[in-house]
XYZ file of C-alpha atoms in Angstrom:
689
model
C 0.000 0.000 0.000
C 1.412 3.422 -0.984
C 2.272 5.964 1.691
C -0.338 8.765 1.755
C 0.672 12.404 1.686
C 0.776 13.650 5.314
C -2.267 15.673 6.361
C -0.144 18.216 8.216
C 2.038 18.780 5.155
C -0.852 20.223 3.142
C -0.047 23.892 2.513
C -2.815 26.369 3.334
C -6.437 25.190 2.800
C -7.217 25.993 6.435
C -10.987 25.717 6.023
C -10.704 22.314 4.376
C -8.413 20.947 7.077
C -10.578 22.355 9.853
C -13.800 20.885 8.431
C -12.211 17.439 8.096
C -10.763 17.572 11.602
C -14.106 18.589 13.123
C -15.714 15.542 11.543
C -12.913 13.377 12.904
C -13.702 14.770 16.370
C -17.474 14.393 15.969
C -18.664 12.185 13.083
C -22.216 13.264 13.991
C -21.473 16.599 12.269
C -22.420 14.827 9.063
C -19.468 14.851 6.690
C -17.877 17.376 4.356
C -18.482 18.453 0.779
C -15.353 19.978 -0.782
C -16.044 22.212 -3.772
C -13.235 23.632 -5.842
C -11.300 23.818 -9.053
C -9.046 20.986 -10.151
C -5.579 20.686 -8.649
C -6.355 22.173 -5.228
C -5.422 19.182 -3.017
C -9.046 18.162 -2.387
C -8.441 14.434 -2.781
C -4.985 14.612 -1.195
C -6.328 16.113 2.034
C -9.233 13.671 2.267
C -7.064 10.603 1.741
C -4.552 11.930 4.283
C -7.289 12.221 6.933
C -7.645 8.442 7.237
C -4.172 8.184 8.807
C -5.291 10.519 11.615
C -8.521 8.728 12.494
C -8.423 6.877 15.845
C -8.382 3.092 15.655
C -11.639 1.198 16.156
C -12.469 -1.972 18.116
C -14.303 -4.613 16.059
C -15.598 -8.124 16.557
C -12.983 -10.565 15.299
C -13.969 -12.046 11.951
C -17.033 -9.822 11.459
C -17.203 -8.486 7.904
C -19.458 -5.636 9.036
C -17.185 -4.071 11.695
C -19.520 -4.612 14.630
C -18.438 -2.959 17.896
C -17.522 -5.708 20.406
C -19.179 -3.850 23.294
C -22.509 -3.430 21.475
C -22.673 -5.678 18.408
C -25.475 -5.225 15.902
C -28.169 -7.809 16.742
C -29.192 -7.967 13.061
C -25.647 -8.404 11.718
C -25.604 -10.994 8.892
C -22.454 -12.493 10.451
C -24.041 -12.577 13.931
C -25.213 -13.026 16.502
C -22.045 -11.923 18.314
C -21.181 -12.340 21.964
C -20.121 -9.217 23.856
C -16.346 -9.411 24.234
C -13.025 -7.602 23.948
C -12.688 -7.717 20.134
C -9.664 -6.627 18.136
C -8.347 -3.185 17.224
C -7.650 -2.029 13.686
C -7.220 1.306 11.847
C -10.349 3.098 10.685
C -10.963 2.431 7.002
C -11.344 4.927 4.202
C -13.403 3.402 1.407
C -13.581 5.073 -1.999
C -16.785 4.847 -4.015
C -16.024 5.037 -7.754
C -18.423 7.174 -9.781
C -19.103 4.263 -12.132
C -19.701 1.648 -9.419
C -22.614 -0.747 -9.741
C -25.434 -1.014 -7.233
C -24.204 -4.436 -6.107
C -20.723 -3.049 -5.488
C -22.161 -0.355 -3.222
C -24.702 -2.273 -1.151
C -23.510 -5.848 -1.643
C -24.662 -8.816 -3.684
C -27.136 -11.535 -2.761
C -26.788 -14.954 -4.435
C -30.309 -15.298 -5.834
C -29.749 -18.839 -7.123
C -28.829 -20.168 -3.658
C -31.563 -18.135 -2.026
C -34.239 -19.711 -4.264
C -32.877 -23.242 -4.370
C -31.461 -23.619 -0.838
C -33.061 -20.835 1.169
C -29.573 -19.608 2.143
C -28.798 -15.897 2.468
C -25.390 -15.952 0.827
C -24.439 -12.275 1.019
C -21.267 -10.601 -0.182
C -20.831 -7.221 1.578
C -20.417 -4.048 -0.453
C -18.686 -0.734 0.076
C -21.260 0.493 2.600
C -20.359 -2.419 4.872
C -16.643 -1.750 4.438
C -17.136 1.938 5.329
C -19.103 1.275 8.548
C -17.439 3.198 11.410
C -14.977 4.705 8.920
C -14.889 7.140 5.998
C -16.784 6.818 2.726
C -15.088 9.027 0.151
C -16.712 9.905 -3.180
C -14.486 11.771 -5.613
C -16.486 13.740 -8.217
C -19.622 13.126 -6.158
C -21.641 15.400 -8.454
C -21.172 12.863 -11.269
C -22.561 9.959 -9.240
C -25.503 8.167 -10.868
C -28.932 8.867 -9.420
C -29.627 5.305 -8.293
C -26.392 5.302 -6.255
C -27.312 8.694 -4.793
C -30.652 7.248 -3.675
C -28.895 4.379 -1.896
C -26.469 6.772 -0.200
C -29.362 8.953 0.978
C -31.158 5.951 2.464
C -28.057 4.707 4.271
C -27.176 8.183 5.577
C -30.723 8.727 6.867
C -31.184 5.319 8.538
C -27.625 4.383 9.486
C -28.212 1.015 7.828
C -28.146 -0.588 4.409
C -30.926 -2.843 3.117
C -30.537 -5.286 0.237
C -33.829 -6.730 -0.968
C -34.284 -9.072 -3.891
C -37.648 -10.676 -4.579
C -38.645 -11.002 -0.927
C -35.183 -11.988 0.319
C -33.639 -9.204 2.397
C -30.418 -8.512 4.291
C -29.815 -5.581 6.643
C -26.596 -4.361 8.234
C -25.423 -1.214 10.007
C -23.818 1.467 7.828
C -22.770 4.554 9.766
C -19.893 6.390 8.137
C -18.303 9.783 7.662
C -19.368 10.900 4.174
C -16.795 13.036 2.358
C -17.285 14.190 -1.197
C -15.214 16.306 -3.554
C -16.427 18.013 -6.712
C -15.554 20.571 -9.347
C -18.612 22.863 -9.734
C -17.768 23.371 -13.412
C -18.845 19.769 -14.042
C -22.332 20.127 -12.558
C -24.101 20.517 -9.248
C -25.426 18.039 -6.704
C -29.030 17.062 -6.198
C -30.502 19.182 -3.379
C -31.319 16.115 -1.260
C -27.730 14.877 -1.294
C -26.329 18.386 -0.891
C -28.277 18.816 2.340
C -26.911 15.520 3.691
C -23.401 16.943 3.903
C -22.970 18.597 7.266
C -20.314 21.092 6.160
C -19.148 22.522 2.874
C -15.837 24.133 1.967
C -14.821 26.156 -1.077
C -11.170 25.690 -2.038
C -9.023 27.456 -4.608
C -5.351 27.574 -5.458
C -3.381 30.287 -3.672
C -2.355 33.342 -5.666
C 0.623 33.965 -3.387
C 3.887 32.988 -5.161
C 5.642 31.950 -1.933
C 2.834 29.586 -0.981
C 2.693 28.094 -4.467
C 6.460 27.547 -4.356
C 6.076 25.675 -1.069
C 3.313 23.493 -2.531
C 5.539 22.480 -5.448
C 8.553 21.925 -3.190
C 6.652 19.579 -0.862
C 4.990 17.691 -3.676
C 8.278 17.038 -5.463
C 9.897 15.922 -2.209
C 7.008 13.508 -1.578
C 7.115 12.069 -5.101
C 10.882 11.464 -4.826
C 10.691 9.664 -1.460
C 7.187 9.108 -0.014
C 8.373 7.176 3.057
C 11.127 9.646 3.896
C 8.828 12.624 3.418
C 6.161 11.075 5.661
C 8.796 10.341 8.308
C 9.742 14.037 8.451
C 6.140 14.894 9.299
C 5.576 12.023 11.722
C 5.774 14.187 14.859
C 3.199 16.670 13.545
C 0.919 13.805 12.493
C 1.169 12.208 15.940
C 0.379 15.513 17.656
C -2.780 16.054 15.573
C -3.846 12.444 16.123
C -3.454 12.886 19.887
C -5.394 16.145 19.770
C -8.285 14.410 17.955
C -8.399 11.716 20.648
C -8.356 14.331 23.415
C -11.119 16.338 21.728
C -13.262 13.205 21.371
C -12.884 12.504 25.082
C -13.753 16.110 25.971
C -16.719 16.327 23.592
C -19.369 14.886 25.978
C -18.425 17.533 28.565
C -18.912 20.534 26.256
C -21.870 22.714 27.292
C -24.054 24.317 24.643
C -25.828 27.099 26.535
C -29.134 28.763 25.751
C -27.298 31.869 24.514
C -25.392 29.915 21.873
C -28.511 27.968 20.903
C -30.393 31.234 20.466
C -27.671 32.540 18.188
C -27.749 29.338 16.147
C -31.518 29.439 15.714
C -31.514 33.168 14.902
C -28.753 32.728 12.317
C -30.560 29.892 10.528
C -33.793 31.898 10.539
C -32.039 35.059 9.285
C -30.563 33.207 6.295
C -33.873 31.423 5.579
C -32.465 27.911 5.374
C -34.960 25.105 4.827
C -35.804 22.629 7.573
C -34.086 22.097 10.911
C -31.024 20.114 9.829
C -28.940 23.296 9.592
C -29.651 24.171 13.249
C -28.638 20.694 14.393
C -25.476 20.637 12.270
C -24.468 24.090 13.520
C -24.950 22.993 17.131
C -22.825 19.878 16.639
C -20.156 21.820 14.756
C -19.923 24.543 17.409
C -19.609 21.864 20.094
C -16.845 20.114 18.134
C -15.029 23.445 17.688
C -15.039 24.004 21.434
C -13.714 20.484 22.075
C -11.040 20.949 19.393
C -9.872 24.083 21.220
C -9.897 22.243 24.548
C -12.858 24.176 26.014
C -16.061 23.029 27.679
C -18.077 26.155 26.736
C -19.338 27.111 23.280
C -18.461 30.719 22.439
C -19.840 33.136 19.873
C -16.764 32.597 17.703
C -17.629 28.885 17.562
C -21.154 29.714 16.389
C -19.784 32.097 13.763
C -17.311 29.543 12.400
C -20.004 26.846 12.439
C -22.283 29.084 10.363
C -19.550 29.720 7.800
C -19.089 25.975 7.350
C -22.661 24.678 7.683
C -24.874 27.268 5.946
C -23.450 28.342 2.550
C -24.716 25.282 0.657
C -28.103 25.380 2.422
C -29.156 28.895 1.484
C -29.248 28.371 -2.297
C -32.695 28.935 -3.752
C -31.946 27.614 -7.248
C -29.019 25.776 -8.866
C -27.636 28.973 -10.388
C -27.131 30.707 -7.027
C -23.498 30.706 -5.929
C -23.064 29.259 -2.432
C -21.903 31.768 0.114
C -22.773 33.761 3.205
C -23.028 37.489 3.867
C -20.593 37.819 6.759
C -21.777 41.346 7.675
C -25.306 40.030 8.082
C -23.959 37.087 10.086
C -22.104 39.402 12.474
C -25.177 41.614 12.922
C -27.330 38.582 13.758
C -24.818 37.229 16.270
C -24.521 40.645 17.929
C -28.300 41.113 18.100
C -28.894 37.702 19.676
C -25.684 37.587 21.733
C -27.383 36.769 25.025
C -25.998 34.933 28.034
C -25.490 31.206 28.278
C -27.676 29.350 30.740
C -24.777 28.645 33.144
C -23.742 32.279 33.597
C -26.469 33.197 36.062
C -29.251 35.751 35.712
C -27.327 38.487 37.499
C -24.289 38.545 35.194
C -24.035 42.182 34.056
C -21.704 41.465 31.121
C -23.492 39.855 28.147
C -20.251 39.874 26.182
C -18.298 37.866 28.750
C -16.306 34.726 28.021
C -19.340 32.475 27.600
C -21.931 35.067 26.718
C -21.972 34.704 22.974
C -21.284 38.389 22.404
C -20.035 40.042 19.254
C -17.330 38.006 17.495
C -13.915 39.483 16.781
C -14.069 42.230 14.199
C -11.784 40.467 11.751
C -13.080 36.950 12.401
C -10.973 33.972 13.502
C -7.208 34.202 13.191
C -5.213 32.367 10.531
C -3.799 28.964 11.302
C -0.276 27.833 10.628
C 0.826 27.440 7.039
C 2.038 23.894 7.397
C -1.351 22.640 8.533
C -0.207 21.450 11.983
C -2.450 21.319 15.020
C -1.705 24.883 16.141
C -5.167 26.031 15.055
C -6.832 25.942 11.706
C -9.471 28.494 12.398
C -9.890 30.615 9.310
C -13.181 31.736 7.837
C -13.773 30.791 4.221
C -11.320 32.485 1.916
C -12.694 31.620 -1.482
C -16.257 31.869 -2.628
C -17.659 32.673 0.808
C -19.329 35.881 -0.227
C -21.191 34.444 -3.196
C -22.316 36.381 -6.247
C -25.045 36.355 -8.770
C -24.373 34.097 -11.779
C -22.453 35.998 -14.377
C -21.951 38.987 -12.076
C -18.268 39.230 -12.890
C -18.817 38.174 -16.491
C -21.054 41.102 -17.464
C -20.160 42.429 -20.861
C -19.137 46.054 -21.342
C -20.729 48.276 -23.976
C -19.092 47.693 -27.319
C -18.109 50.128 -30.008
C -20.602 50.442 -32.821
C -23.615 50.028 -30.561
C -25.619 52.456 -32.626
C -24.726 50.834 -35.937
C -27.202 49.179 -38.260
C -27.957 45.557 -37.311
C -27.730 44.472 -40.901
C -24.031 45.249 -41.177
C -21.503 42.610 -40.270
C -20.035 43.267 -36.862
C -22.164 46.376 -36.390
C -25.013 46.968 -34.012
C -23.455 45.029 -31.136
C -25.151 45.835 -27.842
C -24.367 45.360 -24.205
C -25.418 42.044 -22.673
C -28.915 42.166 -21.201
C -30.241 40.500 -18.095
C -32.423 37.461 -18.597
C -36.123 37.715 -17.860
C -37.717 35.808 -15.011
C -37.521 32.020 -15.504
C -40.694 29.958 -15.645
C -41.741 26.314 -15.624
C -41.485 24.912 -19.147
C -43.302 22.173 -20.957
C -41.518 18.832 -21.060
C -39.458 18.427 -24.233
C -38.319 14.878 -24.894
C -36.605 12.725 -27.497
C -38.960 10.216 -29.169
C -38.265 6.500 -29.096
C -36.547 4.363 -26.461
C -32.931 5.094 -25.546
C -30.246 3.456 -23.438
C -28.378 6.506 -22.177
C -27.383 7.690 -18.723
C -30.080 7.686 -16.076
C -32.053 10.924 -15.900
C -35.577 12.297 -16.042
C -36.290 13.373 -19.596
C -36.844 10.692 -22.274
C -37.958 7.062 -22.160
C -35.107 4.556 -21.937
C -34.119 1.048 -20.920
C -32.646 1.437 -17.447
C -31.646 -0.542 -14.368
C -34.470 1.110 -12.451
C -38.081 1.742 -13.379
C -41.144 -0.290 -14.241
C -40.646 -3.895 -15.346
C -41.505 -4.430 -19.010
C -40.223 -7.966 -19.675
C -37.453 -10.495 -19.107
C -34.311 -11.752 -20.830
C -31.329 -13.960 -20.139
C -28.771 -12.090 -18.013
C -25.697 -10.668 -19.708
C -23.073 -10.979 -17.013
C -24.061 -10.779 -13.325
C -27.755 -10.971 -12.499
C -28.910 -7.695 -10.934
C -32.726 -7.703 -11.129
C -34.427 -11.098 -11.021
C -37.682 -11.595 -12.919
C -39.187 -14.205 -10.612
C -42.132 -15.318 -12.754
C -39.965 -15.763 -15.850
C -37.358 -17.692 -13.835
C -39.974 -20.084 -12.432
C -41.483 -20.501 -15.895
C -38.068 -21.402 -17.322
C -37.296 -23.912 -14.547
C -40.727 -25.595 -14.298
C -40.522 -27.913 -17.367
C -37.281 -29.507 -16.108
C -38.262 -30.469 -12.563
C -38.886 -34.189 -13.262
C -35.686 -34.526 -15.289
C -33.744 -32.896 -12.469
C -35.080 -35.387 -9.951
C -37.170 -33.027 -7.877
C -38.498 -34.857 -4.838
C -39.357 -32.229 -2.237
C -41.284 -28.983 -2.176
C -38.353 -26.821 -3.289
C -37.890 -25.790 -6.881
C -34.714 -27.094 -8.536
C -33.208 -23.987 -10.175
C -30.151 -23.898 -12.409
C -28.223 -20.843 -13.515
C -29.598 -21.164 -17.053
C -33.109 -20.678 -15.646
C -32.420 -17.242 -14.209
C -34.021 -14.338 -16.036
C -33.080 -10.682 -15.823
C -35.931 -8.202 -15.564
C -35.926 -5.540 -18.267
C -37.047 -2.164 -17.015
C -38.075 1.117 -18.520
C -37.331 4.457 -16.912
C -36.005 7.823 -17.974
C -32.678 8.959 -19.354
C -30.816 12.250 -19.429
C -30.111 13.747 -22.841
C -27.673 16.160 -24.394
C -29.646 19.385 -24.791
C -27.772 21.589 -27.264
C -29.003 25.183 -27.424
C -28.450 27.069 -30.684
C -29.201 30.708 -29.879
C -29.611 33.533 -32.370
C -27.766 36.582 -30.950
C -27.967 38.721 -34.085
C -29.277 42.237 -34.523
C -32.762 40.988 -35.387
C -32.994 39.660 -31.818
C -31.517 42.767 -30.236
C -34.671 44.622 -29.188
C -34.167 44.990 -25.459
C -37.366 43.446 -24.151
C -37.269 40.736 -26.786
C -33.768 39.486 -25.992
C -34.507 39.628 -22.283
C -37.510 37.374 -22.849
C -35.432 35.033 -25.030
C -32.748 34.717 -22.360
C -35.435 34.103 -19.755
C -36.829 31.274 -21.872
C -33.412 29.662 -22.369
C -32.687 30.056 -18.643
C -35.985 28.294 -17.927
C -34.977 25.441 -20.220
C -31.607 25.263 -18.455
C -33.358 24.935 -15.102
C -35.444 22.150 -16.591
C -32.268 20.472 -17.893
C -30.707 20.669 -14.423
C -33.723 18.988 -12.849
C -33.749 16.270 -15.508
C -30.000 15.517 -15.196
C -29.102 16.467 -18.765
C -25.831 17.540 -20.276
C -26.082 20.929 -21.964
C -24.165 22.841 -24.604
C -24.523 26.342 -26.037
C -23.861 27.483 -29.611
C -24.445 31.127 -30.533
C -24.372 32.860 -33.901
C -24.191 36.525 -34.885
C -22.106 38.794 -37.108
C -20.365 36.594 -39.632
C -19.834 33.326 -37.737
C -20.984 30.961 -35.003
C -19.121 29.893 -31.889
C -19.377 27.210 -29.233
C -20.038 29.355 -26.169
C -20.065 26.250 -23.975
C -19.007 22.728 -25.009
C -21.340 19.949 -23.764
C -21.063 19.709 -19.995
C -22.974 18.621 -16.918
C -22.504 22.087 -15.405
C -25.825 23.710 -16.195
C -24.956 26.748 -14.100
C -21.908 27.364 -16.317
C -24.298 27.581 -19.272
C -26.399 30.108 -17.341
C -23.318 32.288 -16.754
C -22.413 32.232 -20.466
C -25.998 33.029 -21.417
C -26.171 35.977 -19.022
C -23.074 37.608 -20.541
C -24.109 37.000 -24.165
C -24.135 40.262 -26.209
C -26.224 40.743 -29.337
C -25.882 42.485 -32.686
C -24.749 42.039 -36.269
C -25.955 39.828 -39.082
C -27.787 36.509 -38.763
C -25.564 33.624 -39.973
C -28.203 30.975 -39.282
C -26.544 28.352 -41.497
C -23.226 28.799 -39.663
C -24.974 28.262 -36.342
C -26.611 25.049 -37.510
C -23.411 23.699 -39.050
C -21.480 24.444 -35.864
C -24.140 22.622 -33.826
C -23.997 19.645 -36.188
C -20.224 19.472 -35.735
C -20.602 19.591 -31.925
C -23.034 16.663 -32.054
C -20.689 14.671 -34.296
C -17.823 14.992 -31.813
C -20.038 14.325 -28.808
C -21.452 11.199 -30.442
C -17.941 9.738 -30.443
C -17.438 10.586 -26.761
C -20.817 9.469 -25.447
C -22.651 7.434 -28.102
C -25.455 6.273 -25.791
C -26.624 9.790 -24.886
C -29.236 10.993 -27.362
C -29.290 14.682 -28.342
C -32.095 17.221 -28.326
C -31.358 20.377 -30.318
C -33.193 23.539 -29.248
C -32.889 26.333 -31.825
C -33.899 29.741 -30.461
C -34.442 32.152 -33.362
C -36.956 34.192 -35.319
C -35.951 32.251 -38.445
C -34.375 35.168 -40.300
C -31.076 34.569 -42.103
C -28.699 37.107 -43.648
C -25.231 37.167 -45.151
C -24.013 35.650 -48.405
C -26.025 34.620 -51.469
C -29.412 33.052 -50.666
C -28.844 32.624 -46.879
C -32.302 31.117 -46.290
C -31.643 28.264 -48.736
C -28.231 27.694 -47.186
C -29.826 27.455 -43.723
C -32.352 24.964 -45.095
C -29.610 22.694 -46.427
C -27.842 22.819 -43.056
C -31.097 21.985 -41.272
C -31.677 18.924 -43.443
C -28.433 17.423 -42.071
C -30.172 17.069 -38.690
C -33.242 15.536 -40.312
C -31.042 12.995 -42.135
C -29.439 11.981 -38.816
C -32.878 11.795 -37.154
C -31.820 14.248 -34.452
C -34.743 15.377 -32.303
C -35.149 19.149 -32.464
C -37.346 22.000 -31.278
C -37.455 25.507 -32.752
C -38.434 28.219 -30.272
C -40.026 30.898 -32.469
C -39.027 34.331 -31.140
C -40.766 36.332 -33.857
C -43.024 39.042 -32.483
C -45.071 41.959 -33.733
C -48.151 42.251 -35.953
C -46.332 41.120 -39.111
C -44.892 37.609 -38.929
C -43.055 35.814 -41.716
C -43.291 32.299 -40.278
C -39.636 31.570 -41.057
C -39.066 29.702 -37.763
C -41.867 27.294 -38.647
C -40.273 26.644 -42.040
C -36.951 25.981 -40.307
C -38.629 23.468 -37.997
C -39.983 21.665 -41.057
C -36.503 21.440 -42.606
C -35.103 20.116 -39.307
C -37.913 17.579 -38.964
C -38.599 19.112 -35.559
C -41.340 20.859 -33.636
C -41.999 24.617 -33.681
C -43.082 26.284 -30.438
C -43.583 29.947 -29.570
C -42.284 31.565 -26.397
C -45.812 31.598 -24.969
C -46.396 27.949 -25.865
C -43.125 27.001 -24.160
C -44.622 27.795 -20.768
C -46.200 24.909 -18.902
C -48.817 27.378 -17.645
C -49.153 29.285 -20.914
C -52.971 29.428 -20.796
C -52.961 30.681 -17.214
C -50.301 33.216 -18.208
C -52.403 34.494 -21.090
C -55.399 34.888 -18.766
C -53.278 36.900 -16.315
C -52.039 39.124 -19.161
C -55.589 39.812 -20.323
C -56.703 40.590 -16.767
C -53.756 42.966 -16.311
C -54.585 44.744 -19.582
C -58.216 45.167 -18.531
C -57.175 46.608 -15.166
C -54.824 49.100 -16.851
C -57.548 50.135 -19.312
C -59.996 50.707 -16.456
């Protein structure tokens, strides 16, 4: 086994190290989600944590890590007698993004269960991670069915494996740690809320710190054992401090003053549910124990809020996580009452345990080398949050007043998108076999049963009726004498299921001068933003192609990061000619490349245009020939007709016919379009009155 990089040798990343250490002190905090760009030591720090975790006592020979003092009465390897047990290091189990369901929860031998009535169970990763760490790198890319299993295990502290009436249950309590790059997509809200703490990490911009990172990494790569030996004393000191904090934790007092601050903070930031309050309380208690105190102070509450609330205050997937620290300080000061153990006659509400105003500049920096001498920084990167595209806003361009028909002229400043709305469901016809999602019909591992077939590889979903039907004609030849059914492996039948898949939704957006009327482009961006929200909820990949002036460009290659598409859309300027054919050809090229990368994922092309085409000889005919390429490849498409005004040419409808797709107006795109039209009429009547 390779020597891990020492935890205390990680340069900087104080918030990340603190969040991991707090979970080592109190696993009840609920785990850590680490968000950040690639190459920021996310995985290195998580893997290094396992070496600092205290050893655990387990029942000898138990595959499910039962505690010898209180073994699980339902353990599949039990029952166990209460005894001394054996001691071993805490495990860190990695869950691969592409793991199967059986690898996660374990596999049950269906053939033996049917023929012999024996529960032959092979434990999965959840059993291995019990009383240890379950680490998911790129957790945002985890398949939905695995996310569902993780949510169940995290909520119940147990894993259940059920196959056709045969079930196995075992304990599964673990520290859940996930890392992700937000550019590759966001997490489902349910799983996001399951992480107790979240940390934003970014590479340092300080040259000296970057030099130290490179120096330590090169030294580790040259001699891992020697490098680890040089940090052994620091590692031992942190390990001892974790043990001491765990022993002190039950003695830490969480007074009414601190509880009031916690509740007021969660209410002020309008977080959903009560999990945030509980996580903040546990985190503040762990902070006090980590500092060797038995009282929770206001600074503990403040640091707990900075770690526990940013990912819980998002109202939609395009909101950047973060916390307004000025508002946090005001709330803590306003509700900085006394703790219950201070006495009613204490005249100083800002005393040592009173939960008064936190230090003006927040917690002090920890040591650079990551040793145990504090790691108490507030978030450094991404803590403040910002509106999507706030720092991407385009500046006014030269030639703004030019004629839109001239190439490169008429370019205007980027406009804000209109309010998003709930859209109608757009889907790809037919039956696919792509990645699990929520848009189009597909053959999947989960969903309603539609038939049976012989298994290809390991059996995952037994079709009981088909299996019995296959085995029944052979019972006499197989010498059946008792009540049991004699089943052979050739009799087993896999259930075929139908569910939903995620698609590649490629937006082709007209950003030319004909779309540049201010209210019109705002409405168009609002419609595309609404479709992006729908794509996020349906677990699609998205891409964005825009065309204006004399050419088209890929504003965003296909990605799972829907919020990245929203940022690019928000900063999209308009103006110039309408090279519709160039936009379609660019989109066709994107699909060709993506088909090689992910052939199972079916595309849905959404063209947002008024149908006009300019530039070159006969641009409309050229656009028609480009559109027929999609029809020849049988690519599903939708044309969102943005034409407005009393005179309409119907060019978008003609384009939809060439594409072999469906035309839809902006009003028809709304799921509540009829109700919206009624509201518009009522508003007009009220204004007229």
